[in-house]
PDB file of C-alpha atoms in Angstrom:
ATOM      1  CA  MET A1122     -19.216 -16.065  15.573  1.00  0.00           C
ATOM      2  CA  LYS A1123     -16.912 -13.074  15.103  1.00  0.00           C
ATOM      3  CA  PHE A1124     -14.358 -12.835  12.350  1.00  0.00           C
ATOM      4  CA  ASN A1125     -11.326 -10.579  12.610  1.00  0.00           C
ATOM      5  CA  PRO A1126      -8.650 -10.015   9.982  1.00  0.00           C
ATOM      6  CA  ALA A1127      -5.414 -11.668  11.115  1.00  0.00           C
ATOM      7  CA  ILE A1128      -2.840 -10.943   8.396  1.00  0.00           C
ATOM      8  CA  ILE A1129      -2.780  -8.869   5.224  1.00  0.00           C
ATOM      9  CA  GLN A1130      -0.783 -10.660   2.517  1.00  0.00           C
ATOM     10  CA  ILE A1131       0.825  -8.746  -0.337  1.00  0.00           C
ATOM     11  CA  ASN A1132       2.197 -10.968  -3.092  1.00  0.00           C
ATOM     12  CA  ILE A1133       5.538  -9.785  -4.445  1.00  0.00           C
ATOM     13  CA  THR A1134       8.140 -11.230  -6.838  1.00  0.00           C
ATOM     14  CA  ASP A1135      11.368  -9.884  -5.296  1.00  0.00           C
ATOM     15  CA  LEU A1136      11.591  -9.826  -1.505  1.00  0.00           C
ATOM     16  CA  GLU A1137      14.570  -7.457  -1.283  1.00  0.00           C
ATOM     17  CA  ILE A1138      12.986  -4.880  -3.611  1.00  0.00           C
ATOM     18  CA  ALA A1139       9.700  -5.153  -1.692  1.00  0.00           C
ATOM     19  CA  LYS A1140      11.444  -4.753   1.686  1.00  0.00           C
ATOM     20  CA  SER A1141      13.204  -1.647   0.409  1.00  0.00           C
ATOM     21  CA  PHE A1142       9.978  -0.159  -1.007  1.00  0.00           C
ATOM     22  CA  TYR A1143       7.726  -0.866   1.979  1.00  0.00           C
ATOM     23  CA  GLY A1144      10.436  -0.284   4.605  1.00  0.00           C
ATOM     24  CA  GLU A1145      12.613   2.545   3.313  1.00  0.00           C
ATOM     25  CA  THR A1146      10.291   4.295   0.850  1.00  0.00           C
ATOM     26  CA  LEU A1147       6.925   4.019   2.618  1.00  0.00           C
ATOM     27  CA  GLY A1148       8.284   3.839   6.173  1.00  0.00           C
ATOM     28  CA  PHE A1149       6.850   0.552   7.451  1.00  0.00           C
ATOM     29  CA  GLU A1150       8.893  -1.117  10.189  1.00  0.00           C
ATOM     30  CA  ILE A1151      10.083  -4.660   9.468  1.00  0.00           C
ATOM     31  CA  ASP A1152       9.265  -7.123  12.244  1.00  0.00           C
ATOM     32  CA  HIS A1153      12.566  -9.027  12.354  1.00  0.00           C
ATOM     33  CA  GLU A1154      11.402 -11.257  15.212  1.00  0.00           C
ATOM     34  CA  LYS A1155       8.427 -12.649  13.298  1.00  0.00           C
ATOM     35  CA  SER A1156       9.834 -12.624   9.753  1.00  0.00           C
ATOM     36  CA  LEU A1157      10.817 -16.049   8.496  1.00  0.00           C
ATOM     37  CA  ASP A1158      13.319 -17.077   5.846  1.00  0.00           C
ATOM     38  CA  GLY A1159      11.882 -16.098   2.471  1.00  0.00           C
ATOM     39  CA  VAL A1160       9.037 -13.882   3.753  1.00  0.00           C
ATOM     40  CA  CYS A1161       8.847 -10.552   5.554  1.00  0.00           C
ATOM     41  CA  LEU A1162       6.394  -9.274   8.140  1.00  0.00           C
ATOM     42  CA  LEU A1163       5.754  -5.534   8.424  1.00  0.00           C
ATOM     43  CA  LYS A1164       4.465  -3.851  11.564  1.00  0.00           C
ATOM     44  CA  SER A1165       1.484  -1.528  11.307  1.00  0.00           C
ATOM     45  CA  ASP A1166       0.032   0.887  13.842  1.00  0.00           C
ATOM     46  CA  GLY A1167      -2.958  -1.448  14.098  1.00  0.00           C
ATOM     47  CA  ASP A1168      -2.994  -5.034  15.278  1.00  0.00           C
ATOM     48  CA  ILE A1169      -2.879  -6.563  11.799  1.00  0.00           C
ATOM     49  CA  PRO A1170       0.582  -7.455  10.452  1.00  0.00           C
ATOM     50  CA  ILE A1171       1.349  -7.188   6.737  1.00  0.00           C
ATOM     51  CA  LEU A1172       3.049 -10.179   5.114  1.00  0.00           C
ATOM     52  CA  LEU A1173       5.251  -9.692   2.042  1.00  0.00           C
ATOM     53  CA  TYR A1174       4.950 -13.066   0.345  1.00  0.00           C
ATOM     54  CA  PRO A1175       7.069 -14.032  -2.687  1.00  0.00           C
ATOM     55  CA  VAL A1176       5.225 -15.526  -5.674  1.00  0.00           C
ATOM     56  CA  PRO A1177       6.639 -16.670  -9.036  1.00  0.00           C
ATOM     57  CA  GLN A1178       4.814 -14.051 -11.119  1.00  0.00           C
ATOM     58  CA  LYS A1179       2.733 -10.979 -10.553  1.00  0.00           C
ATOM     59  CA  SER A1180      -0.959 -10.638 -11.278  1.00  0.00           C
ATOM     60  CA  ASN A1181      -2.190  -8.946 -14.445  1.00  0.00           C
ATOM     61  CA  SER A1182      -5.317  -7.376 -12.931  1.00  0.00           C
ATOM     62  CA  GLN A1183      -6.003  -3.730 -13.759  1.00  0.00           C
ATOM     63  CA  TYR A1184      -6.841  -1.344 -10.911  1.00  0.00           C
ATOM     64  CA  GLY A1185     -10.137   0.382 -11.459  1.00  0.00           C
ATOM     65  CA  GLU A1186     -11.239  -2.039 -14.181  1.00  0.00           C
ATOM     66  CA  ASN A1187     -11.244  -5.523 -12.682  1.00  0.00           C
ATOM     67  CA  ALA A1188      -9.399  -5.074  -9.386  1.00  0.00           C
ATOM     68  CA  GLY A1189      -9.385  -2.843  -6.337  1.00  0.00           C
ATOM     69  CA  PRO A1190      -6.615  -1.971  -3.909  1.00  0.00           C
ATOM     70  CA  VAL A1191      -4.800  -4.591  -1.869  1.00  0.00           C
ATOM     71  CA  LEU A1192      -4.326  -2.287   1.103  1.00  0.00           C
ATOM     72  CA  VAL A1193      -5.876   1.031   2.166  1.00  0.00           C
ATOM     73  CA  ILE A1194      -3.624   2.984   4.529  1.00  0.00           C
ATOM     74  CA  GLU A1195      -5.178   5.639   6.772  1.00  0.00           C
ATOM     75  CA  VAL A1196      -3.166   8.854   7.052  1.00  0.00           C
ATOM     76  CA  ALA A1197      -3.774  12.090   8.963  1.00  0.00           C
ATOM     77  CA  ASP A1198      -2.546  14.424   6.184  1.00  0.00           C
ATOM     78  CA  ILE A1199      -2.861  12.965   2.687  1.00  0.00           C
ATOM     79  CA  PHE A1200      -1.220  15.969   1.002  1.00  0.00           C
ATOM     80  CA  LYS A1201       1.883  15.690   3.217  1.00  0.00           C
ATOM     81  CA  VAL A1202       2.193  11.933   2.599  1.00  0.00           C
ATOM     82  CA  TYR A1203       1.641  12.475  -1.132  1.00  0.00           C
ATOM     83  CA  LYS A1204       4.380  15.123  -1.234  1.00  0.00           C
ATOM     84  CA  ASP A1205       6.835  13.012   0.826  1.00  0.00           C
ATOM     85  CA  TRP A1206       6.268   9.851  -1.224  1.00  0.00           C
ATOM     86  CA  LYS A1207       6.336  11.738  -4.548  1.00  0.00           C
ATOM     87  CA  LYS A1208       9.881  12.868  -3.658  1.00  0.00           C
ATOM     88  CA  LYS A1209      10.737   9.160  -3.220  1.00  0.00           C
ATOM     89  CA  ASP A1210       9.383   8.371  -6.717  1.00  0.00           C
ATOM     90  CA  VAL A1211       6.279   6.501  -5.566  1.00  0.00           C
ATOM     91  CA  GLN A1212       4.082   5.992  -8.654  1.00  0.00           C
ATOM     92  CA  PHE A1213       0.610   7.421  -7.980  1.00  0.00           C
ATOM     93  CA  ILE A1214      -2.563   6.671  -9.942  1.00  0.00           C
ATOM     94  CA  PRO A1215      -4.678   9.840 -10.150  1.00  0.00           C
ATOM     95  CA  VAL A1216      -8.363   9.690  -9.297  1.00  0.00           C
ATOM     96  CA  PRO A1217     -10.231  10.505 -12.556  1.00  0.00           C
ATOM     97  CA  TRP A1218     -12.457  13.110 -10.851  1.00  0.00           C
ATOM     98  CA  SER A1219      -9.650  14.857  -8.970  1.00  0.00           C
ATOM     99  CA  GLU A1220      -9.880  18.637  -9.065  1.00  0.00           C
ATOM    100  CA  ASP A1221      -6.182  19.434  -8.633  1.00  0.00           C
ATOM    101  CA  GLU A1222      -2.765  18.453  -9.978  1.00  0.00           C
ATOM    102  CA  THR A1223      -2.098  15.894  -7.222  1.00  0.00           C
ATOM    103  CA  GLY A1224      -4.739  13.481  -8.479  1.00  0.00           C
ATOM    104  CA  ILE A1225      -6.194  13.171  -4.963  1.00  0.00           C
ATOM    105  CA  GLY A1226      -9.974  12.808  -5.028  1.00  0.00           C
ATOM    106  CA  GLY A1227     -12.913  12.498  -2.711  1.00  0.00           C
ATOM    107  CA  CYS A1228     -15.040   9.494  -1.874  1.00  0.00           C
ATOM    108  CA  PRO A1229     -17.704   8.828   0.779  1.00  0.00           C
ATOM    109  CA  PHE A1230     -14.941   7.930   3.277  1.00  0.00           C
ATOM    110  CA  GLY A1231     -12.674  10.948   2.728  1.00  0.00           C
ATOM    111  CA  LEU A1232      -9.814  11.944   0.419  1.00  0.00           C
ATOM    112  CA  PHE A1233      -7.796   9.225  -1.319  1.00  0.00           C
ATOM    113  CA  ILE A1234      -5.315   8.379  -4.050  1.00  0.00           C
ATOM    114  CA  ALA A1235      -3.910   5.077  -5.276  1.00  0.00           C
ATOM    115  CA  PHE A1236      -0.260   4.120  -5.776  1.00  0.00           C
ATOM    116  CA  LYS A1237       1.685   1.117  -7.107  1.00  0.00           C
ATOM    117  CA  ASP A1238       4.428  -0.947  -5.528  1.00  0.00           C
ATOM    118  CA  PRO A1239       7.333  -2.302  -7.650  1.00  0.00           C
ATOM    119  CA  ASP A1240       5.265  -5.418  -8.515  1.00  0.00           C
ATOM    120  CA  GLY A1241       2.260  -3.408  -9.661  1.00  0.00           C
ATOM    121  CA  ASN A1242       0.171  -4.100  -6.540  1.00  0.00           C
ATOM    122  CA  VAL A1243      -2.120  -1.138  -6.046  1.00  0.00           C
ATOM    123  CA  HIS A1244      -2.769   0.380  -2.629  1.00  0.00           C
ATOM    124  CA  GLU A1245      -4.526   3.548  -1.541  1.00  0.00           C
ATOM    125  CA  ILE A1246      -3.884   6.169   1.089  1.00  0.00           C
ATOM    126  CA  LEU A1247      -7.008   7.582   2.722  1.00  0.00           C
ATOM    127  CA  GLN A1248      -7.530  10.657   4.861  1.00  0.00           C
ATOM    128  CA  PRO A1249     -10.909  10.002   6.506  1.00  0.00           C
ATOM    129  CA  HIS A1250     -13.489  12.749   7.031  1.00  0.00           C
TER     130      HIS A1250
END
C-alpha cells in the first residue's frame, strides 16, 4: 500500500492575518475555488495544497527544543528569498552554526533557515544541494 501526503494543515488563530502573511508576504496563491467559509487553501507548486485552519489557541512548542518545522519550502536561491522576506519583516530564526550574518546554515540536505508566522508556527526554507 502506498501513502501520499494529501494536505498540509497549518493551525492559525486569525484567518485574515494568516491569509495576509502567507498570501501577500510569502507569495502563496490563495485557491478561492477550494477555500471554504472559515478556512483557506493555498496553492503550492507541488500537488499538495496547504490548509490554513483556525484553532482557538496556538501551540506552545519551542522550535529546536521539542518541535520541528511545520513546513519546509524548497527554494532555488535561499539568499534572495531571505533578503526579499527580510524586507517584509519576516521573523527568521538563525541556525546556531551559521557562519554569516544571515543565520542561514548547512545541513545534509542543503542550506536552510527557519522563520515564524504570526501565530508562532515555524517553517523552514531549504535550498537543496
